[in-house]
Tab-separated table of C-alpha atoms and ligand atoms in Angstrom:
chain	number	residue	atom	x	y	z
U	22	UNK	CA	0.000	0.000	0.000
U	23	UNK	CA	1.035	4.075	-0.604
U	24	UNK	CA	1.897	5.677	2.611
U	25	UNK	CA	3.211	8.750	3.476
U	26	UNK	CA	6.194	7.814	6.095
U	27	UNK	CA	9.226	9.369	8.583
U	28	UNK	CA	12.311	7.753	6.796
U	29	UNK	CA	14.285	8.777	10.402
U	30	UNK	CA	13.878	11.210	13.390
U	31	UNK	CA	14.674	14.809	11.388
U	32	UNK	CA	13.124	18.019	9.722
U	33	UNK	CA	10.301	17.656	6.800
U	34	UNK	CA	12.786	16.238	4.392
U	35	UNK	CA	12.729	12.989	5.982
U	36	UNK	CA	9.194	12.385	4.720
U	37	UNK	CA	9.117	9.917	1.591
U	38	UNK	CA	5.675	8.872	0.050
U	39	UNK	CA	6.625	5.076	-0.951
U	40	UNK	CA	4.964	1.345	-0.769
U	41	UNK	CA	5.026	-0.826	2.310
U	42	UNK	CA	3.298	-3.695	3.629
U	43	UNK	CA	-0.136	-3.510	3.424
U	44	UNK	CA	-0.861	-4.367	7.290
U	45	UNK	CA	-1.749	-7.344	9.045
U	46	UNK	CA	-5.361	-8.100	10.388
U	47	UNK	CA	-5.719	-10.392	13.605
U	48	UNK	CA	-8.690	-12.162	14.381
U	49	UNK	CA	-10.543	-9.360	16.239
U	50	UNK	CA	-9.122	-6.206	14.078
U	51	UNK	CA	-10.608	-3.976	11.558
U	52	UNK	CA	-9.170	-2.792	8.532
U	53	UNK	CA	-10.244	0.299	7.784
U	54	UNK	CA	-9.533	1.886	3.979
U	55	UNK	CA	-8.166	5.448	4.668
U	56	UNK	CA	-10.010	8.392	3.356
U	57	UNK	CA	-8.975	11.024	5.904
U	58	UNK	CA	-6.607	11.627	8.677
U	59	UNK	CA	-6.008	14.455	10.736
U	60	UNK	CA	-2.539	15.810	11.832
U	61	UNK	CA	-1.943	16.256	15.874
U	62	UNK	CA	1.437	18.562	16.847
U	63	UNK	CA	1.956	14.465	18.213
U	64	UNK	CA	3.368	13.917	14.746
U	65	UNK	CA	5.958	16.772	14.697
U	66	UNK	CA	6.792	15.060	18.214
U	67	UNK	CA	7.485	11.583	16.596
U	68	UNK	CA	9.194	12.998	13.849
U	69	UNK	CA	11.594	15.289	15.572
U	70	UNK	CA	12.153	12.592	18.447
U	71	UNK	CA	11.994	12.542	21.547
U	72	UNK	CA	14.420	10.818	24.513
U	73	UNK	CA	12.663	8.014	25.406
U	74	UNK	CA	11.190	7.387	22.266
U	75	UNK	CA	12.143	4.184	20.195
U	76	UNK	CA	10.319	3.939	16.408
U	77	UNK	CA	11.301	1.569	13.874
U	78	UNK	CA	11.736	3.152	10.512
U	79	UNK	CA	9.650	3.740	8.178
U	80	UNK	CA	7.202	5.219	10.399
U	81	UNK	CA	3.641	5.983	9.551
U	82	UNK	CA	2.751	8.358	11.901
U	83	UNK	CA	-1.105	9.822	11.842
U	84	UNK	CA	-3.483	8.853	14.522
U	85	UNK	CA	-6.492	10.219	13.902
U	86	UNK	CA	-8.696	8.132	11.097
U	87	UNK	CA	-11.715	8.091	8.650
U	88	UNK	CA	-12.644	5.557	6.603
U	89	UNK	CA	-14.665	2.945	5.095
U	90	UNK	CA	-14.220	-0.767	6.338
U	91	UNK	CA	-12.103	-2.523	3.975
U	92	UNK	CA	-12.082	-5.903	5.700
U	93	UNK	CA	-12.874	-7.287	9.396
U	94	UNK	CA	-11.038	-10.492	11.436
U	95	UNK	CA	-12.590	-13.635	11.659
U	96	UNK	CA	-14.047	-12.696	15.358
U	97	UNK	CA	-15.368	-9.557	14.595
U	98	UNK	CA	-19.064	-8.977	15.028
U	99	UNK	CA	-19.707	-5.644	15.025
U	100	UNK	CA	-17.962	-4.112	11.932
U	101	UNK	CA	-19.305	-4.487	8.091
U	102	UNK	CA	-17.366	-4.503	4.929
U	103	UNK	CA	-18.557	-0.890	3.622
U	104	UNK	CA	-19.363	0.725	6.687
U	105	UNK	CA	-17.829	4.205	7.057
U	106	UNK	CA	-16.296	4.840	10.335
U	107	UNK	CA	-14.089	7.092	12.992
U	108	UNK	CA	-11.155	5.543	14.846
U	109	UNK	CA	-10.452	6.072	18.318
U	110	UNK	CA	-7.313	6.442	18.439
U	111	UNK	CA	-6.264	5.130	21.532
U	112	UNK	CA	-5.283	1.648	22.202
U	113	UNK	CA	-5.305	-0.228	25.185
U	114	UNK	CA	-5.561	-4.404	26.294
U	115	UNK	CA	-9.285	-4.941	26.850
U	116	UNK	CA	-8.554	-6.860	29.876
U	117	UNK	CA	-6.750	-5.250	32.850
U	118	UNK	CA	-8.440	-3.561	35.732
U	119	UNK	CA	-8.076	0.134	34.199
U	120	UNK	CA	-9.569	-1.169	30.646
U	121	UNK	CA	-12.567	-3.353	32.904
U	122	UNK	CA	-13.303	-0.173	34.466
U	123	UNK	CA	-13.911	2.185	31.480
U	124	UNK	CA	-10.252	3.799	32.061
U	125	UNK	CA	-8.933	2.567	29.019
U	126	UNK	CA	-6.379	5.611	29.061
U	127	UNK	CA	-4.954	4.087	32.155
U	128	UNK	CA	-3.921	0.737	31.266
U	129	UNK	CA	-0.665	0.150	31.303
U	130	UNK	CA	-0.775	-1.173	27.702
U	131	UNK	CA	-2.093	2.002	26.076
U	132	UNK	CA	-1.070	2.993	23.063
U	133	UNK	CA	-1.483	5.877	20.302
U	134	UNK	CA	-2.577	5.341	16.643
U	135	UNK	CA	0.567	6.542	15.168
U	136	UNK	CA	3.008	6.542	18.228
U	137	UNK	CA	3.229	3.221	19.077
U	138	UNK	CA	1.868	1.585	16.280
U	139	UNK	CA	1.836	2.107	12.484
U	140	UNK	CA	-0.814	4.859	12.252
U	141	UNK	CA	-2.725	6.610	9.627
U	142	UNK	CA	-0.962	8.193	6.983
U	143	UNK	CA	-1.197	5.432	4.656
U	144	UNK	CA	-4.114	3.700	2.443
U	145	UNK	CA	-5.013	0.889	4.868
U	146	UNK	CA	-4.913	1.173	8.570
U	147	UNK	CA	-5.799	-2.396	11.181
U	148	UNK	CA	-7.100	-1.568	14.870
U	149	UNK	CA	-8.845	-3.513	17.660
U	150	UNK	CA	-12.973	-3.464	16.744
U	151	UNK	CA	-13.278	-1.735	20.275
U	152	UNK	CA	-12.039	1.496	17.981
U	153	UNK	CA	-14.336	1.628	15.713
U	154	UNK	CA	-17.568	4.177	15.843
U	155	UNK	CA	-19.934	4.974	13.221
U	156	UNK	CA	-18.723	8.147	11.074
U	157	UNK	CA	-21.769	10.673	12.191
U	158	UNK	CA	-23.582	10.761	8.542
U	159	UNK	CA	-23.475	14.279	8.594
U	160	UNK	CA	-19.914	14.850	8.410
U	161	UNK	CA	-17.514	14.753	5.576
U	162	UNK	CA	-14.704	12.295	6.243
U	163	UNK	CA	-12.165	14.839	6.410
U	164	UNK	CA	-14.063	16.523	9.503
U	165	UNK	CA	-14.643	13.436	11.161
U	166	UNK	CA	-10.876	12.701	11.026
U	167	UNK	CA	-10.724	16.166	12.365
U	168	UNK	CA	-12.520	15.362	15.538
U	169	UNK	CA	-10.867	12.471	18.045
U	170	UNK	CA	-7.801	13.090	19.051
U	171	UNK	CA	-8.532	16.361	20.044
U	172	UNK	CA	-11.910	16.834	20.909
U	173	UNK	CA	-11.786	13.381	23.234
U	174	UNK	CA	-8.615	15.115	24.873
U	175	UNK	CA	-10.388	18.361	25.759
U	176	UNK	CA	-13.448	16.997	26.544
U	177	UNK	CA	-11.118	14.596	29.525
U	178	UNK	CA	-9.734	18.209	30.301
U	179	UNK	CA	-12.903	20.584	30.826
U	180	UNK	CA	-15.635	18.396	31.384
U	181	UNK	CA	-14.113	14.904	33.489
U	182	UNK	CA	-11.207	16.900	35.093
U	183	UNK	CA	-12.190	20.405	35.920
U	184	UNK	CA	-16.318	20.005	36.141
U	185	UNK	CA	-16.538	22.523	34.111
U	186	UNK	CA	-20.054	24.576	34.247
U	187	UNK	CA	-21.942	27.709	34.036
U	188	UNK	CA	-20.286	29.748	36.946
U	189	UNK	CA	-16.697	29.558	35.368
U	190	UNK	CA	-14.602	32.115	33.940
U	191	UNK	CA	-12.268	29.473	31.360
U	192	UNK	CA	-8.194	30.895	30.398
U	193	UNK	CA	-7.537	29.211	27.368
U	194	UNK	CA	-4.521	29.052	25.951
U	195	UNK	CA	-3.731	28.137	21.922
U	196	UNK	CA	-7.358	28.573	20.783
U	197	UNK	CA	-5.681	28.413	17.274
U	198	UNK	CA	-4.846	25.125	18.134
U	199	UNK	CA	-6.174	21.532	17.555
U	200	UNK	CA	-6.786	21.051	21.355
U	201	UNK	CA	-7.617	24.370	21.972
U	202	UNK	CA	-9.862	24.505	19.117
U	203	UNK	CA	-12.290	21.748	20.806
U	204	UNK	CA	-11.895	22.880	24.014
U	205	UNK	CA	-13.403	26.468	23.154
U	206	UNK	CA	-16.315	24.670	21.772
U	207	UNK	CA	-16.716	22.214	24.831
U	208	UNK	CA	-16.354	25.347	27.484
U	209	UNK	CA	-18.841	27.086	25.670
U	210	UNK	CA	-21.407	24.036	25.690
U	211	UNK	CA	-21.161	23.925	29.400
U	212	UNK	CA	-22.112	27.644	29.551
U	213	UNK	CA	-18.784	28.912	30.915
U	214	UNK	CA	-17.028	32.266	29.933
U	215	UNK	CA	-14.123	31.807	27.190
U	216	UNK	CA	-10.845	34.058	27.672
U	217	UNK	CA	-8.843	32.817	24.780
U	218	UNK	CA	-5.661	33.029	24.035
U	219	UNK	CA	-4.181	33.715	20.464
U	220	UNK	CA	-0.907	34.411	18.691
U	221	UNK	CA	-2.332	36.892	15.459
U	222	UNK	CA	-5.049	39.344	14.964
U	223	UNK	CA	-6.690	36.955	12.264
U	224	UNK	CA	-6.723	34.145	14.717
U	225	UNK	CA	-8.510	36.559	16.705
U	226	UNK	CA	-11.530	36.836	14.936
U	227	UNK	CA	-11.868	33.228	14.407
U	228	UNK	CA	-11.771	32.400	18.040
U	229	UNK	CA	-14.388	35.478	18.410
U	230	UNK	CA	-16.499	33.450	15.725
U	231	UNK	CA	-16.362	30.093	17.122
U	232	UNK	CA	-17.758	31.463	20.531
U	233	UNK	CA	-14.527	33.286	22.569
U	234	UNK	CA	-16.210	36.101	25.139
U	235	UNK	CA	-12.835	37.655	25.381
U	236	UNK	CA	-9.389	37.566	23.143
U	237	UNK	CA	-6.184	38.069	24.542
U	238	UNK	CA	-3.255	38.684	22.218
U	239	UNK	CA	-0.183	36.962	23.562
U	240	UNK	CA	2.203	38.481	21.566
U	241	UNK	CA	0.811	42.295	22.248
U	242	UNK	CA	-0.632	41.951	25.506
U	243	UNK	CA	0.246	41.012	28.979
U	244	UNK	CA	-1.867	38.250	29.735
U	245	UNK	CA	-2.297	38.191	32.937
U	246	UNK	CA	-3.003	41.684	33.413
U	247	UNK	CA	-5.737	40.975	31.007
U	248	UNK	CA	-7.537	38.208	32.786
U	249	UNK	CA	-7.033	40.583	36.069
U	250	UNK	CA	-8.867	42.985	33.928
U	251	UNK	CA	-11.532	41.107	32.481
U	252	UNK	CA	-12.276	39.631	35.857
U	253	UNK	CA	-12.472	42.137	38.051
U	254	UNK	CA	-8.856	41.132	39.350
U	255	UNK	CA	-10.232	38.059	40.823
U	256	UNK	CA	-8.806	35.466	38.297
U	257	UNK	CA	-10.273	32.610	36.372
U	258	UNK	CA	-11.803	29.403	37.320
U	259	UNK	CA	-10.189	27.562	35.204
U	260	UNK	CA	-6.923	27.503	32.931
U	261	UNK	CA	-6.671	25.246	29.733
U	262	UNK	CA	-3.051	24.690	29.197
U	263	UNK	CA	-1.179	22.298	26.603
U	264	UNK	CA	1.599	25.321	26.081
U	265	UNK	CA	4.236	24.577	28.785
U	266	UNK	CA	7.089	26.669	30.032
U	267	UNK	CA	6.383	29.197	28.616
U	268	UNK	CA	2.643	29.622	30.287
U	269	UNK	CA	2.935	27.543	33.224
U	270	UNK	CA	3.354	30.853	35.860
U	271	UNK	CA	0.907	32.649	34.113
U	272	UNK	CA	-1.581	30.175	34.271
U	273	UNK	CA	-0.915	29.720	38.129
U	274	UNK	CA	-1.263	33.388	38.780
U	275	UNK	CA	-4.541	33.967	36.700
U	276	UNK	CA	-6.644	30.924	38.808
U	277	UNK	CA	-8.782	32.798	41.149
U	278	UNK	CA	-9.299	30.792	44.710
U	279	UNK	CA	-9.774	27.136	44.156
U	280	UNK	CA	-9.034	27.078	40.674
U	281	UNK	CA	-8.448	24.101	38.556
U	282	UNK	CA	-5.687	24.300	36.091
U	283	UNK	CA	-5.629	20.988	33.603
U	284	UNK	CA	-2.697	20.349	31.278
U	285	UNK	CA	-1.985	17.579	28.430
U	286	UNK	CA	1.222	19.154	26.553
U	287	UNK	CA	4.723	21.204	26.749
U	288	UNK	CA	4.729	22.384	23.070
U	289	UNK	CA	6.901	25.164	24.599
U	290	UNK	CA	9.032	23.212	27.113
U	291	UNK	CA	8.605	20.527	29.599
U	292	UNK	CA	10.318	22.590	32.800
U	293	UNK	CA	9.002	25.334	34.451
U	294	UNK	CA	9.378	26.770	38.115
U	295	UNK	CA	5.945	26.298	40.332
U	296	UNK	CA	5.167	28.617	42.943
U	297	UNK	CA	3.846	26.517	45.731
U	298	UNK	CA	2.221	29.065	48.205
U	299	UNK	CA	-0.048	29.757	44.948
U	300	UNK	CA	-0.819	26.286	45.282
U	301	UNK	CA	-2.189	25.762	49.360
U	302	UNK	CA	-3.028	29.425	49.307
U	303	UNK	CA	-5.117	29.662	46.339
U	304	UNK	CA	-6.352	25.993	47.082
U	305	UNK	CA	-5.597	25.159	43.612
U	306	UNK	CA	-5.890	21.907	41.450
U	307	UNK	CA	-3.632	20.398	39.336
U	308	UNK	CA	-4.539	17.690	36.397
U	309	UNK	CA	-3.096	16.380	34.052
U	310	UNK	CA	-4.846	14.749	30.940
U	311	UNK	CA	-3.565	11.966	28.489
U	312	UNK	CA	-6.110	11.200	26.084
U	313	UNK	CA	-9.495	10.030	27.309
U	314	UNK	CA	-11.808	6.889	28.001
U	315	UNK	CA	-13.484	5.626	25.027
U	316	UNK	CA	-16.766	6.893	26.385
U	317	UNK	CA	-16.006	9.845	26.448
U	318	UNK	CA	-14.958	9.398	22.836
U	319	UNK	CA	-18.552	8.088	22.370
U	320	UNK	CA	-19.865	11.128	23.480
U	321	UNK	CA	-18.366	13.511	21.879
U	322	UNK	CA	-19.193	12.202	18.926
U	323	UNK	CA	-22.955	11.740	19.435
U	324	UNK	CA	-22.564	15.766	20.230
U	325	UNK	CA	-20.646	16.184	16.779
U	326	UNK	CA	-23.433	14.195	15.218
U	327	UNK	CA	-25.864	16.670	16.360
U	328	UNK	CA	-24.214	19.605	15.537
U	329	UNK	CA	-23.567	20.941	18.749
U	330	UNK	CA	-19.695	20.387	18.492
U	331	UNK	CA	-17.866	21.094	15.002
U	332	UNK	CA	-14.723	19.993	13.654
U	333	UNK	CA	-12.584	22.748	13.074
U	334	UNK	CA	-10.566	22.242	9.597
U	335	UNK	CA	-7.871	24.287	9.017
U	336	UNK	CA	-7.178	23.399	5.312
U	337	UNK	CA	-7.382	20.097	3.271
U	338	UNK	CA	-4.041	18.859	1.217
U	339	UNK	CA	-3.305	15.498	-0.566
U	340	UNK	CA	-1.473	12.789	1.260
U	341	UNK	CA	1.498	13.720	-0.922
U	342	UNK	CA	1.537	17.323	1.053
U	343	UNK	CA	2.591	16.155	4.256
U	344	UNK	CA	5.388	17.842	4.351
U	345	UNK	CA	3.930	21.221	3.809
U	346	UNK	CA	1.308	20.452	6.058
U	347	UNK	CA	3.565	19.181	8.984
U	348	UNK	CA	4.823	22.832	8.102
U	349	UNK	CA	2.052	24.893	8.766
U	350	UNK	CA	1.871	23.328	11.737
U	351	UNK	CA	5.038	23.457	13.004
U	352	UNK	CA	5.080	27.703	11.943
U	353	UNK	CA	1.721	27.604	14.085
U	354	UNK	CA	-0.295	29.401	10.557
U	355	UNK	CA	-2.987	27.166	11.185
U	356	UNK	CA	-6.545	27.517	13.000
U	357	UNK	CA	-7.805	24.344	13.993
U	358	UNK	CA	-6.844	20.660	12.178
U	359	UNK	CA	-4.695	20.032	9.475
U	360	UNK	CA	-6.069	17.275	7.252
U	361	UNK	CA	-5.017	14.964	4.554
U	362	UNK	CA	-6.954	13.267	1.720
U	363	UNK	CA	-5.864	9.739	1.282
U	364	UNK	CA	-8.301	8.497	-1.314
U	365	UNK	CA	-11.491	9.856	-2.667
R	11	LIG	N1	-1.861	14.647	26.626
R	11	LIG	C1	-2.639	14.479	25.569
R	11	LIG	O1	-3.467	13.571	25.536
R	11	LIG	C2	-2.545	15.449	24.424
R	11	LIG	C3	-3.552	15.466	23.451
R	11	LIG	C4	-3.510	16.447	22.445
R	11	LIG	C5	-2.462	17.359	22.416
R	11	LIG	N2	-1.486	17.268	23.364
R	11	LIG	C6	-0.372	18.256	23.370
R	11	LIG	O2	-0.957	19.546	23.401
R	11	LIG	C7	-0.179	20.442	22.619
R	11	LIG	C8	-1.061	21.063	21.550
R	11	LIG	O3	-1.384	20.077	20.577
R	11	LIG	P1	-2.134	20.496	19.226
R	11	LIG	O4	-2.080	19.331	18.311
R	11	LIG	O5	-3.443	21.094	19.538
R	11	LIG	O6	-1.105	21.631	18.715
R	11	LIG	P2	-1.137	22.738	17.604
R	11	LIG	O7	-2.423	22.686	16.829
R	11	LIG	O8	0.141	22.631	16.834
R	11	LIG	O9	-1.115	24.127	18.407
R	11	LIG	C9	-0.024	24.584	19.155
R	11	LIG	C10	-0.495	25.867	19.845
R	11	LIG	O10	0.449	26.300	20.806
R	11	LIG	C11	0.368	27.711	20.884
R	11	LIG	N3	1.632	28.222	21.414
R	11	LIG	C12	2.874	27.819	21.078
R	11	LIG	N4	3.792	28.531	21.778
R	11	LIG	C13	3.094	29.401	22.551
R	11	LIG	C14	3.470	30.396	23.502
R	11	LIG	N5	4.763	30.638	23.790
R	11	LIG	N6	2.490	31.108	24.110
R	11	LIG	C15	1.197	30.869	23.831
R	11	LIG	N7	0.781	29.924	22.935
R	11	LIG	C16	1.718	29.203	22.316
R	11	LIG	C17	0.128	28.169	19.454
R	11	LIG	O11	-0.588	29.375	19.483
R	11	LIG	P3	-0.180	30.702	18.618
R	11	LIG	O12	0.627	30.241	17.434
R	11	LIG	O13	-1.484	31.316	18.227
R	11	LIG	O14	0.605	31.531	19.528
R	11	LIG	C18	-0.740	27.029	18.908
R	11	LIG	O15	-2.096	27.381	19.004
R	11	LIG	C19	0.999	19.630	22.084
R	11	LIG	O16	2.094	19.788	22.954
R	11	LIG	C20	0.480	18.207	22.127
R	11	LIG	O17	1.515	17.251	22.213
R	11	LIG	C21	-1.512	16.334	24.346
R	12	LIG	ZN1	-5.801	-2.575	29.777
């Protein structure tokens, strides 16, 4: 099969559209016959490298799927040849006490679509039937593939970690972003009050248009003598961070008394210097997100299906664009998901 793969750990020119093994489908998988798959800032992670990270090379990176079912195990009963789909893209064992209980994301076997495991950005992808859902009719497959990975990731953020509700006052960060994107949308469903964070003017407006009560400009503006301002100097309920370093004390100083601040990501840096008296004093908590349950993946898609979450696509290039796609990602000129058309 054609996929689009990371010949080694290095800079866009180590992506090479070539052939490789179509792959292999065990007794309770799924193959699923690419159409769409959405980019995460995950792949720029797995191509650059990281330290403890081992991939075999070629790579196909891309975890986040839509498709048509191309072919099902012999002890699948749940999947049809033809059916079009969404893939979670989180897999874990099945079997262990975390999966048992629904907290799939805490089994010690979990894995990414793309991470640990040859992922989307190829013709033919195989996962466990247990990641299969129904592609919501009304959605093109290049906005479904736009939806998992991030929406299920804010929606473990905002809604599981932080309660998120009416009362609160939300500071979120990257609402350019893929995460941020869906987590705008999801605070806004829950009725609370959107600060967002951008990096441009036109970036802005779209964050303004997809439901932001307030834009802070971090380039131009201090932000947290915005949020002072905007709340009265009391501070926020809740901060929405994936940025790292380089928001970490800012975040801590905007949470008003017993704040909640939930974080999944370091794009800017994994190290940064806490504060602690912020933490007793303010009687703040700390979570951190990786992923989220497959119910919650459920759920967010029933809530895409009836229009009351949308994906957010950025643009739409060929397979054979990955490269330039990985790039506007990596220059941060993008507004929600990057996708790629696999086959039409
Ligand atoms: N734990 C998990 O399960 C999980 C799931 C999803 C994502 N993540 C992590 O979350 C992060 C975001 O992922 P993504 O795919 O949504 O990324 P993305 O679409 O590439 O967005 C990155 C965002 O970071 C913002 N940013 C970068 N540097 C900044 C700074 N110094 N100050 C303020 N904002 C800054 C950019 O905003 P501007 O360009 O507008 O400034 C941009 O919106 C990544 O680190 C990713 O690995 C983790
Ligand atoms: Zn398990």
């Amino acid at each position: 099969m054609k996929a689009a793969v990371y010949t080694a750990h290095g800079g866009p020119e180590v992506i090479r559209l070539q052939e490789v093994p179509a792959p292999q489908v065990g007794s309770t998988d799924v193959l699923v016959r690419v159409r769409a798959v959405a980019l995460n800032h995950l792949d720029l992670w797995l191509r650059r490298g990281l330290p403890r990270l081992r991939l075999t090379f070629p790579h196909i990176a891309g975890a986040d799927v839509a498709g048509v079912v191309a072919g099902v195990g012999s002890a699948v009963t749940t999947a049809e040849v033809g059916q079009e789909v969404v893939v979670a893209p989180g897999v874990s064992c099945g079997l262990c006490a975390a999966c048992l209980a629904g907290e799939d994301n805490r089994c010690a076997r979990y894995s990414i679509l793309g991470e640990h495991r040859p992922g989307g950005l190829a013709e033919f992808v195989a996962v466990p039937e247990a990641n299969i859902l129904p592609k919501p009719a009304s959605l093109t497959f290049e906005e479904a593939a736009a939806v998992p990975l991030v929406f299920l990731t804010a929606w473990n953020m905002l809604v599981t970690n932080a309660h998120v509700g009416l009362a609160d006052t939300v500071l979120l960060w990257g609402a350019g972003s893929g995460v941020g994107s869906a987590g705008l949308q999801i605070a806004k469903l829950f009725g609370a009050r959107v600060l967002a964070v951008v990096g441009a003017q036109w970036k802005a407006d779209r964050a303004r248009a997809l439901g932001a009560d307030a834009v802070i400009q971090h380039r131009q503006q201090n932000v947290l003598e915005e949020v002072r301002r905007l709340t009265d100097r009391r501070g926020v309920d809740i901060v929405f961070d994936h940025v790292g370093a380089a928001t970490w004390e800012t975040s801590l100083k905007a949470l008003a008394r017993g704040g909640r601040l939930v974080t999944c990501g370091a794009t800017s840096g994994a190290e940064a210097a806490t504060d602690i008296r912020y933490i007793y004093g303010r009687r703040l908590a700390i979570f951190g997100t990786w992923m989220g349950t497959k119910r919650e993946l459920h759920q967010v898609m029933a809530l895409v299906g009836q229009g009351r979450l949308r994906p957010v696509v950025h643009a739409v290039l060929p397979l054979e664009q990955l490269a330039q796609a990985e790039e506007i990602l990596e220059r941060s000129d993008h507004f929600g998901k990057l996708v790629l058309r696999v086959a039409v």
